PDB file of C-alpha atoms in Angstrom:
ATOM      1  CA  GLY Z   1      -0.008  -0.016   0.015  1.00 67.00           C
ATOM      2  CA  ALA Z   2       0.878   3.571  -0.214  1.00 79.00           C
ATOM      3  CA  VAL Z   3       3.328   4.984   2.349  1.00 89.00           C
ATOM      4  CA  VAL Z   4       3.539   8.418   3.938  1.00 93.00           C
ATOM      5  CA  SER Z   5       6.494   9.348   6.138  1.00 95.00           C
ATOM      6  CA  GLN Z   6       6.987  12.195   8.548  1.00 97.00           C
ATOM      7  CA  HIS Z   7      10.026  13.659  10.045  1.00 97.00           C
ATOM      8  CA  PRO Z   8      10.825  14.096  12.849  1.00 97.00           C
ATOM      9  CA  SER Z   9       8.650  11.735  14.786  1.00 96.00           C
ATOM     10  CA  ARG Z  10       9.191  13.625  18.055  1.00 96.00           C
ATOM     11  CA  VAL Z  11      10.593  17.094  18.718  1.00 97.00           C
ATOM     12  CA  ILE Z  12      11.160  19.027  21.959  1.00 97.00           C
ATOM     13  CA  CYS Z  13      11.934  22.712  21.640  1.00 96.00           C
ATOM     14  CA  LYS Z  14      12.109  25.850  23.671  1.00 96.00           C
ATOM     15  CA  SER Z  15       9.396  28.415  23.505  1.00 97.00           C
ATOM     16  CA  GLY Z  16       9.982  31.059  20.775  1.00 96.00           C
ATOM     17  CA  THR Z  17      11.812  28.663  18.367  1.00 96.00           C
ATOM     18  CA  SER Z  18      10.607  27.449  15.008  1.00 97.00           C
ATOM     19  CA  VAL Z  19      10.075  23.812  14.143  1.00 97.00           C
ATOM     20  CA  LYS Z  20       9.795  22.229  10.721  1.00 97.00           C
ATOM     21  CA  ILE Z  21       7.983  19.097  10.071  1.00 98.00           C
ATOM     22  CA  GLU Z  22       8.346  17.056   6.717  1.00 97.00           C
ATOM     23  CA  CYS Z  23       5.765  14.975   5.191  1.00 96.00           C
ATOM     24  CA  ARG Z  24       6.679  12.690   2.201  1.00 95.00           C
ATOM     25  CA  SER Z  25       4.729  10.432  -0.057  1.00 92.00           C
ATOM     26  CA  LEU Z  26       7.200   7.612  -0.655  1.00 91.00           C
ATOM     27  CA  ASP Z  27       5.710   5.675  -3.535  1.00 86.00           C
ATOM     28  CA  PHE Z  28       3.207   7.823  -5.041  1.00 85.00           C
ATOM     29  CA  GLN Z  29       2.813  11.483  -6.229  1.00 86.00           C
ATOM     30  CA  ALA Z  30       0.403  13.621  -4.133  1.00 85.00           C
ATOM     31  CA  THR Z  31      -0.790  16.899  -5.581  1.00 82.00           C
ATOM     32  CA  THR Z  32      -2.726  17.468  -2.335  1.00 88.00           C
ATOM     33  CA  MET Z  33      -1.668  16.840   1.198  1.00 92.00           C
ATOM     34  CA  PHE Z  34      -3.347  17.688   4.450  1.00 92.00           C
ATOM     35  CA  TRP Z  35      -2.131  18.760   7.862  1.00 95.00           C
ATOM     36  CA  TYR Z  36      -4.099  17.793  11.056  1.00 95.00           C
ATOM     37  CA  ARG Z  37      -3.582  18.503  14.642  1.00 96.00           C
ATOM     38  CA  GLN Z  38      -4.730  16.143  17.403  1.00 96.00           C
ATOM     39  CA  PHE Z  39      -4.699  16.903  21.133  1.00 93.00           C
ATOM     40  CA  PRO Z  40      -4.610  14.129  23.668  1.00 90.00           C
ATOM     41  CA  LYS Z  41      -7.847  12.076  23.841  1.00 89.00           C
ATOM     42  CA  GLN Z  42      -9.375  14.175  21.089  1.00 93.00           C
ATOM     43  CA  SER Z  43     -10.179  13.777  17.454  1.00 94.00           C
ATOM     44  CA  LEU Z  44      -8.266  15.059  14.547  1.00 93.00           C
ATOM     45  CA  MET Z  45      -8.761  18.767  13.471  1.00 93.00           C
ATOM     46  CA  LEU Z  46      -7.938  19.689   9.901  1.00 92.00           C
ATOM     47  CA  MET Z  47      -5.524  22.684   9.742  1.00 95.00           C
ATOM     48  CA  ALA Z  48      -4.832  23.297   6.126  1.00 94.00           C
ATOM     49  CA  THR Z  49      -4.895  21.717   2.616  1.00 91.00           C
ATOM     50  CA  SER Z  50      -1.573  21.858   0.911  1.00 89.00           C
ATOM     51  CA  ASN Z  51      -1.547  22.028  -2.794  1.00 86.00           C
ATOM     52  CA  GLU Z  52       1.516  21.506  -4.885  1.00 83.00           C
ATOM     53  CA  GLY Z  53       2.760  24.623  -6.452  1.00 82.00           C
ATOM     54  CA  SER Z  54       0.251  26.920  -4.925  1.00 84.00           C
ATOM     55  CA  LYS Z  55      -0.591  28.518  -1.496  1.00 88.00           C
ATOM     56  CA  ALA Z  56      -2.171  26.349   1.215  1.00 91.00           C
ATOM     57  CA  THR Z  57      -5.767  26.726   2.159  1.00 92.00           C
ATOM     58  CA  TYR Z  58      -6.208  27.203   5.950  1.00 95.00           C
ATOM     59  CA  GLU Z  59      -9.189  26.272   7.967  1.00 93.00           C
ATOM     60  CA  GLN Z  60     -10.977  28.852   9.939  1.00 92.00           C
ATOM     61  CA  GLY Z  61      -9.244  29.732  13.109  1.00 93.00           C
ATOM     62  CA  VAL Z  62      -5.800  28.534  11.969  1.00 95.00           C
ATOM     63  CA  GLU Z  63      -3.170  31.243  11.710  1.00 94.00           C
ATOM     64  CA  LYS Z  64      -1.385  31.100   8.371  1.00 92.00           C
ATOM     65  CA  ASP Z  65       1.541  33.165   9.576  1.00 94.00           C
ATOM     66  CA  LYS Z  66       1.946  30.883  12.615  1.00 96.00           C
ATOM     67  CA  PHE Z  67       1.753  27.613  10.596  1.00 97.00           C
ATOM     68  CA  LEU Z  68       3.621  27.991   7.400  1.00 95.00           C
ATOM     69  CA  ILE Z  69       3.040  25.344   4.809  1.00 94.00           C
ATOM     70  CA  ASN Z  70       5.135  24.740   1.662  1.00 91.00           C
ATOM     71  CA  HIS Z  71       4.305  22.021  -0.856  1.00 88.00           C
ATOM     72  CA  ALA Z  72       7.281  22.316  -3.068  1.00 83.00           C
ATOM     73  CA  SER Z  73       7.095  18.952  -4.997  1.00 88.00           C
ATOM     74  CA  LEU Z  74       4.608  16.273  -5.641  1.00 88.00           C
ATOM     75  CA  THR Z  75       6.082  14.230  -2.822  1.00 91.00           C
ATOM     76  CA  LEU Z  76       6.931  16.728  -0.093  1.00 93.00           C
ATOM     77  CA  SER Z  77       4.898  19.057   2.096  1.00 94.00           C
ATOM     78  CA  THR Z  78       6.412  20.940   4.981  1.00 95.00           C
ATOM     79  CA  LEU Z  79       4.762  22.508   8.039  1.00 97.00           C
ATOM     80  CA  THR Z  80       6.673  25.067  10.025  1.00 97.00           C
ATOM     81  CA  VAL Z  81       5.429  26.063  13.393  1.00 97.00           C
ATOM     82  CA  THR Z  82       6.911  29.553  13.873  1.00 97.00           C
ATOM     83  CA  SER Z  83       7.717  31.056  17.284  1.00 96.00           C
ATOM     84  CA  ALA Z  84       6.232  27.968  19.021  1.00 96.00           C
ATOM     85  CA  HIS Z  85       4.677  28.317  22.370  1.00 96.00           C
ATOM     86  CA  PRO Z  86       3.526  25.730  24.910  1.00 96.00           C
ATOM     87  CA  GLU Z  87      -0.068  25.770  23.588  1.00 95.00           C
ATOM     88  CA  ASP Z  88       1.338  24.662  20.227  1.00 96.00           C
ATOM     89  CA  SER Z  89       2.287  21.301  21.839  1.00 96.00           C
ATOM     90  CA  SER Z  90       0.335  18.661  20.073  1.00 96.00           C
ATOM     91  CA  PHE Z  91       0.405  15.610  17.754  1.00 97.00           C
ATOM     92  CA  TYR Z  92       0.679  16.865  14.034  1.00 98.00           C
ATOM     93  CA  ILE Z  93      -0.389  14.422  11.341  1.00 96.00           C
ATOM     94  CA  CYS Z  94      -0.109  14.835   7.645  1.00 95.00           C
ATOM     95  CA  SER Z  95      -1.979  12.792   4.995  1.00 92.00           C
ATOM     96  CA  ALA Z  96      -1.620  12.536   1.233  1.00 90.00           C
ATOM     97  CA  GLU Z  97      -4.435  11.901  -1.248  1.00 83.00           C
ATOM     98  CA  LEU Z  98      -4.068   9.092  -3.562  1.00 76.00           C
ATOM     99  CA  ILE Z  99      -5.676   9.326  -6.934  1.00 69.00           C
ATOM    100  CA  GLY Z 100      -5.427   6.411  -9.262  1.00 62.00           C
ATOM    101  CA  GLY Z 101      -6.195   6.645 -12.850  1.00 54.00           C
ATOM    102  CA  GLY Z 102      -7.960  10.044 -12.304  1.00 55.00           C
ATOM    103  CA  VAL Z 103     -10.222   8.584  -9.557  1.00 53.00           C
ATOM    104  CA  LEU Z 104     -10.122   9.497  -6.045  1.00 59.00           C
ATOM    105  CA  GLU Z 105      -9.014   6.552  -3.879  1.00 61.00           C
ATOM    106  CA  THR Z 106      -8.435   7.545  -0.368  1.00 75.00           C
ATOM    107  CA  GLN Z 107      -5.915   9.342   1.806  1.00 81.00           C
ATOM    108  CA  TYR Z 108      -2.897   7.789   3.621  1.00 88.00           C
ATOM    109  CA  PHE Z 109      -1.511   9.216   6.788  1.00 91.00           C
ATOM    110  CA  GLY Z 110       1.879   9.766   8.028  1.00 94.00           C
ATOM    111  CA  PRO Z 111       2.995   8.440  11.417  1.00 95.00           C
ATOM    112  CA  GLY Z 112       2.603  11.770  13.112  1.00 96.00           C
ATOM    113  CA  THR Z 113       4.977  14.192  14.901  1.00 97.00           C
ATOM    114  CA  ARG Z 114       4.793  14.813  18.564  1.00 96.00           C
ATOM    115  CA  LEU Z 115       5.733  18.412  19.417  1.00 97.00           C
ATOM    116  CA  LEU Z 116       6.460  19.470  22.882  1.00 97.00           C
ATOM    117  CA  VAL Z 117       7.219  23.181  23.551  1.00 97.00           C
ATOM    118  CA  LEU Z 118       8.757  24.000  26.817  1.00 96.00           C
TER     119      LEU Z 118
ATOM    120  CA  GLY N   1     -20.417  22.613   9.141  1.00 83.00           C
ATOM    121  CA  ILE N   2     -21.230  18.955   8.975  1.00 88.00           C
ATOM    122  CA  GLN N   3     -21.628  17.206  12.313  1.00 93.00           C
ATOM    123  CA  VAL N   4     -20.254  13.636  12.902  1.00 96.00           C
ATOM    124  CA  GLU N   5     -21.380  11.575  15.812  1.00 97.00           C
ATOM    125  CA  GLN N   6     -19.881   8.260  16.647  1.00 98.00           C
ATOM    126  CA  SER N   7     -21.130   5.656  19.078  1.00 98.00           C
ATOM    127  CA  PRO N   8     -20.408   4.151  21.441  1.00 98.00           C
ATOM    128  CA  PRO N   9     -17.544   6.361  22.701  1.00 97.00           C
ATOM    129  CA  ASP N  10     -15.978   3.464  24.478  1.00 97.00           C
ATOM    130  CA  LEU N  11     -16.226  -0.280  24.055  1.00 97.00           C
ATOM    131  CA  ILE N  12     -14.739  -3.054  26.048  1.00 97.00           C
ATOM    132  CA  LEU N  13     -14.780  -6.502  24.523  1.00 96.00           C
ATOM    133  CA  GLN N  14     -13.495  -9.930  25.372  1.00 97.00           C
ATOM    134  CA  GLU N  15     -11.238 -11.524  22.709  1.00 97.00           C
ATOM    135  CA  GLY N  16     -13.368 -13.271  20.091  1.00 97.00           C
ATOM    136  CA  ALA N  17     -16.531 -11.093  20.503  1.00 98.00           C
ATOM    137  CA  ASN N  18     -18.137  -9.214  17.589  1.00 97.00           C
ATOM    138  CA  SER N  19     -18.964  -5.472  17.711  1.00 97.00           C
ATOM    139  CA  THR N  20     -20.688  -2.874  15.716  1.00 98.00           C
ATOM    140  CA  LEU N  21     -19.544   0.804  15.623  1.00 98.00           C
ATOM    141  CA  ARG N  22     -21.827   3.540  14.275  1.00 98.00           C
ATOM    142  CA  CYS N  23     -21.161   6.877  12.620  1.00 98.00           C
ATOM    143  CA  ASN N  24     -23.997   9.324  12.081  1.00 98.00           C
ATOM    144  CA  PHE N  25     -23.640  12.521  10.024  1.00 96.00           C
ATOM    145  CA  SER N  26     -25.733  15.566   9.682  1.00 95.00           C
ATOM    146  CA  ASP N  27     -25.678  16.304   5.930  1.00 91.00           C
ATOM    147  CA  SER N  28     -25.050  14.687   2.572  1.00 89.00           C
ATOM    148  CA  VAL N  29     -21.593  13.530   2.006  1.00 88.00           C
ATOM    149  CA  ASN N  30     -19.690  12.128  -1.051  1.00 84.00           C
ATOM    150  CA  ASN N  31     -16.828  10.637   0.858  1.00 86.00           C
ATOM    151  CA  LEU N  32     -16.664   8.694   4.014  1.00 92.00           C
ATOM    152  CA  GLN N  33     -13.651   6.805   5.462  1.00 92.00           C
ATOM    153  CA  TRP N  34     -13.156   4.580   8.499  1.00 96.00           C
ATOM    154  CA  PHE N  35      -9.727   4.568  10.241  1.00 95.00           C
ATOM    155  CA  HIS N  36      -8.096   2.844  12.981  1.00 97.00           C
ATOM    156  CA  GLN N  37      -5.620   4.752  15.164  1.00 95.00           C
ATOM    157  CA  ASN N  38      -3.292   2.382  16.916  1.00 91.00           C
ATOM    158  CA  PRO N  39      -1.843   3.190  20.403  1.00 87.00           C
ATOM    159  CA  TRP N  40       1.242   4.686  18.828  1.00 88.00           C
ATOM    160  CA  GLY N  41      -0.886   7.213  16.913  1.00 92.00           C
ATOM    161  CA  GLN N  42      -0.606   5.773  13.458  1.00 92.00           C
ATOM    162  CA  LEU N  43      -3.825   6.062  11.475  1.00 91.00           C
ATOM    163  CA  ILE N  44      -4.581   3.129   9.262  1.00 91.00           C
ATOM    164  CA  ASN N  45      -7.332   3.463   6.631  1.00 87.00           C
ATOM    165  CA  LEU N  46      -9.794   0.644   6.822  1.00 94.00           C
ATOM    166  CA  PHE N  47     -12.364   1.626   4.222  1.00 93.00           C
ATOM    167  CA  TYR N  48     -13.293   4.225   1.846  1.00 89.00           C
ATOM    168  CA  ILE N  49     -16.994   3.775   1.664  1.00 93.00           C
ATOM    169  CA  PRO N  50     -19.225   6.680   0.683  1.00 91.00           C
ATOM    170  CA  SER N  51     -22.148   4.216   0.008  1.00 93.00           C
ATOM    171  CA  GLY N  52     -22.655   0.413  -0.127  1.00 96.00           C
ATOM    172  CA  THR N  53     -20.962  -2.380   1.670  1.00 97.00           C
ATOM    173  CA  LYS N  54     -17.361  -3.556   1.770  1.00 96.00           C
ATOM    174  CA  GLN N  55     -15.565  -6.349   3.492  1.00 97.00           C
ATOM    175  CA  ASN N  56     -11.918  -6.933   4.273  1.00 95.00           C
ATOM    176  CA  GLY N  57     -11.246 -10.005   6.424  1.00 97.00           C
ATOM    177  CA  ARG N  58     -12.776  -9.658   9.790  1.00 97.00           C
ATOM    178  CA  LEU N  59     -13.902  -6.138   9.119  1.00 98.00           C
ATOM    179  CA  SER N  60     -16.815  -4.938   7.036  1.00 98.00           C
ATOM    180  CA  ALA N  61     -18.602  -1.552   6.629  1.00 98.00           C
ATOM    181  CA  THR N  62     -21.889  -0.439   5.377  1.00 98.00           C
ATOM    182  CA  THR N  63     -22.916   3.145   4.582  1.00 97.00           C
ATOM    183  CA  VAL N  64     -26.549   4.163   3.984  1.00 97.00           C
ATOM    184  CA  ALA N  65     -25.990   7.549   2.626  1.00 93.00           C
ATOM    185  CA  THR N  66     -29.619   8.411   2.260  1.00 94.00           C
ATOM    186  CA  GLU N  67     -30.094   7.796   6.050  1.00 96.00           C
ATOM    187  CA  ARG N  68     -26.810   9.429   6.949  1.00 97.00           C
ATOM    188  CA  TYR N  69     -25.091   6.679   8.792  1.00 97.00           C
ATOM    189  CA  SER N  70     -22.401   4.176   8.448  1.00 98.00           C
ATOM    190  CA  LEU N  71     -21.511   1.013  10.385  1.00 98.00           C
ATOM    191  CA  LEU N  72     -18.264  -0.737  10.981  1.00 98.00           C
ATOM    192  CA  TYR N  73     -18.408  -4.392  11.941  1.00 98.00           C
ATOM    193  CA  ILE N  74     -15.653  -6.182  13.683  1.00 98.00           C
ATOM    194  CA  SER N  75     -15.948  -9.918  13.999  1.00 97.00           C
ATOM    195  CA  SER N  76     -13.930 -12.261  16.157  1.00 97.00           C
ATOM    196  CA  SER N  77     -12.060  -9.387  17.725  1.00 97.00           C
ATOM    197  CA  GLN N  78      -8.381  -9.665  18.627  1.00 97.00           C
ATOM    198  CA  THR N  79      -6.358  -7.691  21.174  1.00 95.00           C
ATOM    199  CA  THR N  80      -4.541  -6.041  18.206  1.00 94.00           C
ATOM    200  CA  ASP N  81      -7.857  -4.478  17.269  1.00 96.00           C
ATOM    201  CA  SER N  82      -7.579  -2.106  20.333  1.00 95.00           C
ATOM    202  CA  GLY N  83      -7.289   1.490  19.609  1.00 95.00           C
ATOM    203  CA  VAL N  84      -9.548   4.354  18.422  1.00 97.00           C
ATOM    204  CA  TYR N  85     -11.728   4.069  15.375  1.00 98.00           C
ATOM    205  CA  PHE N  86     -12.585   7.187  13.522  1.00 97.00           C
ATOM    206  CA  CYS N  87     -15.149   7.982  10.932  1.00 96.00           C
ATOM    207  CA  ALA N  88     -14.469  10.934   8.741  1.00 93.00           C
ATOM    208  CA  VAL N  89     -16.860  12.429   6.129  1.00 92.00           C
ATOM    209  CA  GLY N  90     -16.724  15.182   3.580  1.00 85.00           C
ATOM    210  CA  TYR N  91     -18.717  16.696   0.822  1.00 77.00           C
ATOM    211  CA  ASN N  92     -16.153  17.599  -1.843  1.00 69.00           C
ATOM    212  CA  THR N  93     -13.832  15.631  -3.910  1.00 63.00           C
ATOM    213  CA  ASN N  94     -10.796  15.943  -1.650  1.00 64.00           C
ATOM    214  CA  ALA N  95     -10.925  12.799   0.428  1.00 62.00           C
ATOM    215  CA  GLY N  96      -8.678  14.530   3.050  1.00 67.00           C
ATOM    216  CA  LYS N  97     -10.824  17.558   3.521  1.00 78.00           C
ATOM    217  CA  SER N  98     -12.911  15.613   5.968  1.00 84.00           C
ATOM    218  CA  THR N  99     -14.624  16.163   9.340  1.00 90.00           C
ATOM    219  CA  PHE N 100     -13.644  13.510  11.884  1.00 93.00           C
ATOM    220  CA  GLY N 101     -16.008  12.164  14.584  1.00 96.00           C
ATOM    221  CA  ASP N 102     -14.751  11.901  18.121  1.00 96.00           C
ATOM    222  CA  GLY N 103     -13.982   8.254  17.671  1.00 97.00           C
ATOM    223  CA  THR N 104     -14.847   5.010  19.498  1.00 98.00           C
ATOM    224  CA  THR N 105     -12.135   3.684  21.824  1.00 97.00           C
ATOM    225  CA  LEU N 106     -12.034  -0.123  21.610  1.00 97.00           C
ATOM    226  CA  THR N 107     -10.389  -2.233  24.169  1.00 96.00           C
ATOM    227  CA  VAL N 108     -10.117  -5.928  23.488  1.00 96.00           C
ATOM    228  CA  LYS N 109      -9.152  -8.006  26.516  1.00 97.00           C
ATOM    229  CA  PRO N 110      -7.427 -11.309  26.260  1.00 95.00           C
TER     230      PRO N 110
END
């Protein structure tokens, strides 16, 4: 099946620093990737839709200057949490949309990145 | 926006038992997926099922789009089935632009 990787899997940083998370589709091309955030014991909340070669589309309430998304190629999207604060601590998960033969199939998720801001 | 309600919120089973998880949604959808999140956080997609019935081994799912619900059946449960099961629905062509339910936490005891 399709594989999506994320790096790093876990990061601890000091308040005020920026953290970059990479999401890669390893064996397929993804024109569209998605970034989610999940707090403990809660569901996934969509943060933004990342489109290759164009600006990301952010969900209501998500600060685009805080969470910078770059989708520079068909296999890589990055999420940068700028000037991170303790309230940004969360589990960040990316997914990539698989389209086969022009038909939407499903989305595949990366393993997630646990961010802890001290 | 669309509301997604999953039931039950928690379920404890003995190994070998069967179970049915439900997902109700408030509006018409054209994509619906079931996922299993394991204890390490990895989400595994089980079914892409905007309508109809599908089966994969011990798991099967049915979506009745006109009545706005989907069911996930787990038969002969195993301890490795433990985790959180999410239903995610959407109404545009992006499978990922979906609204997730709050999940059902399944614990299968040996």
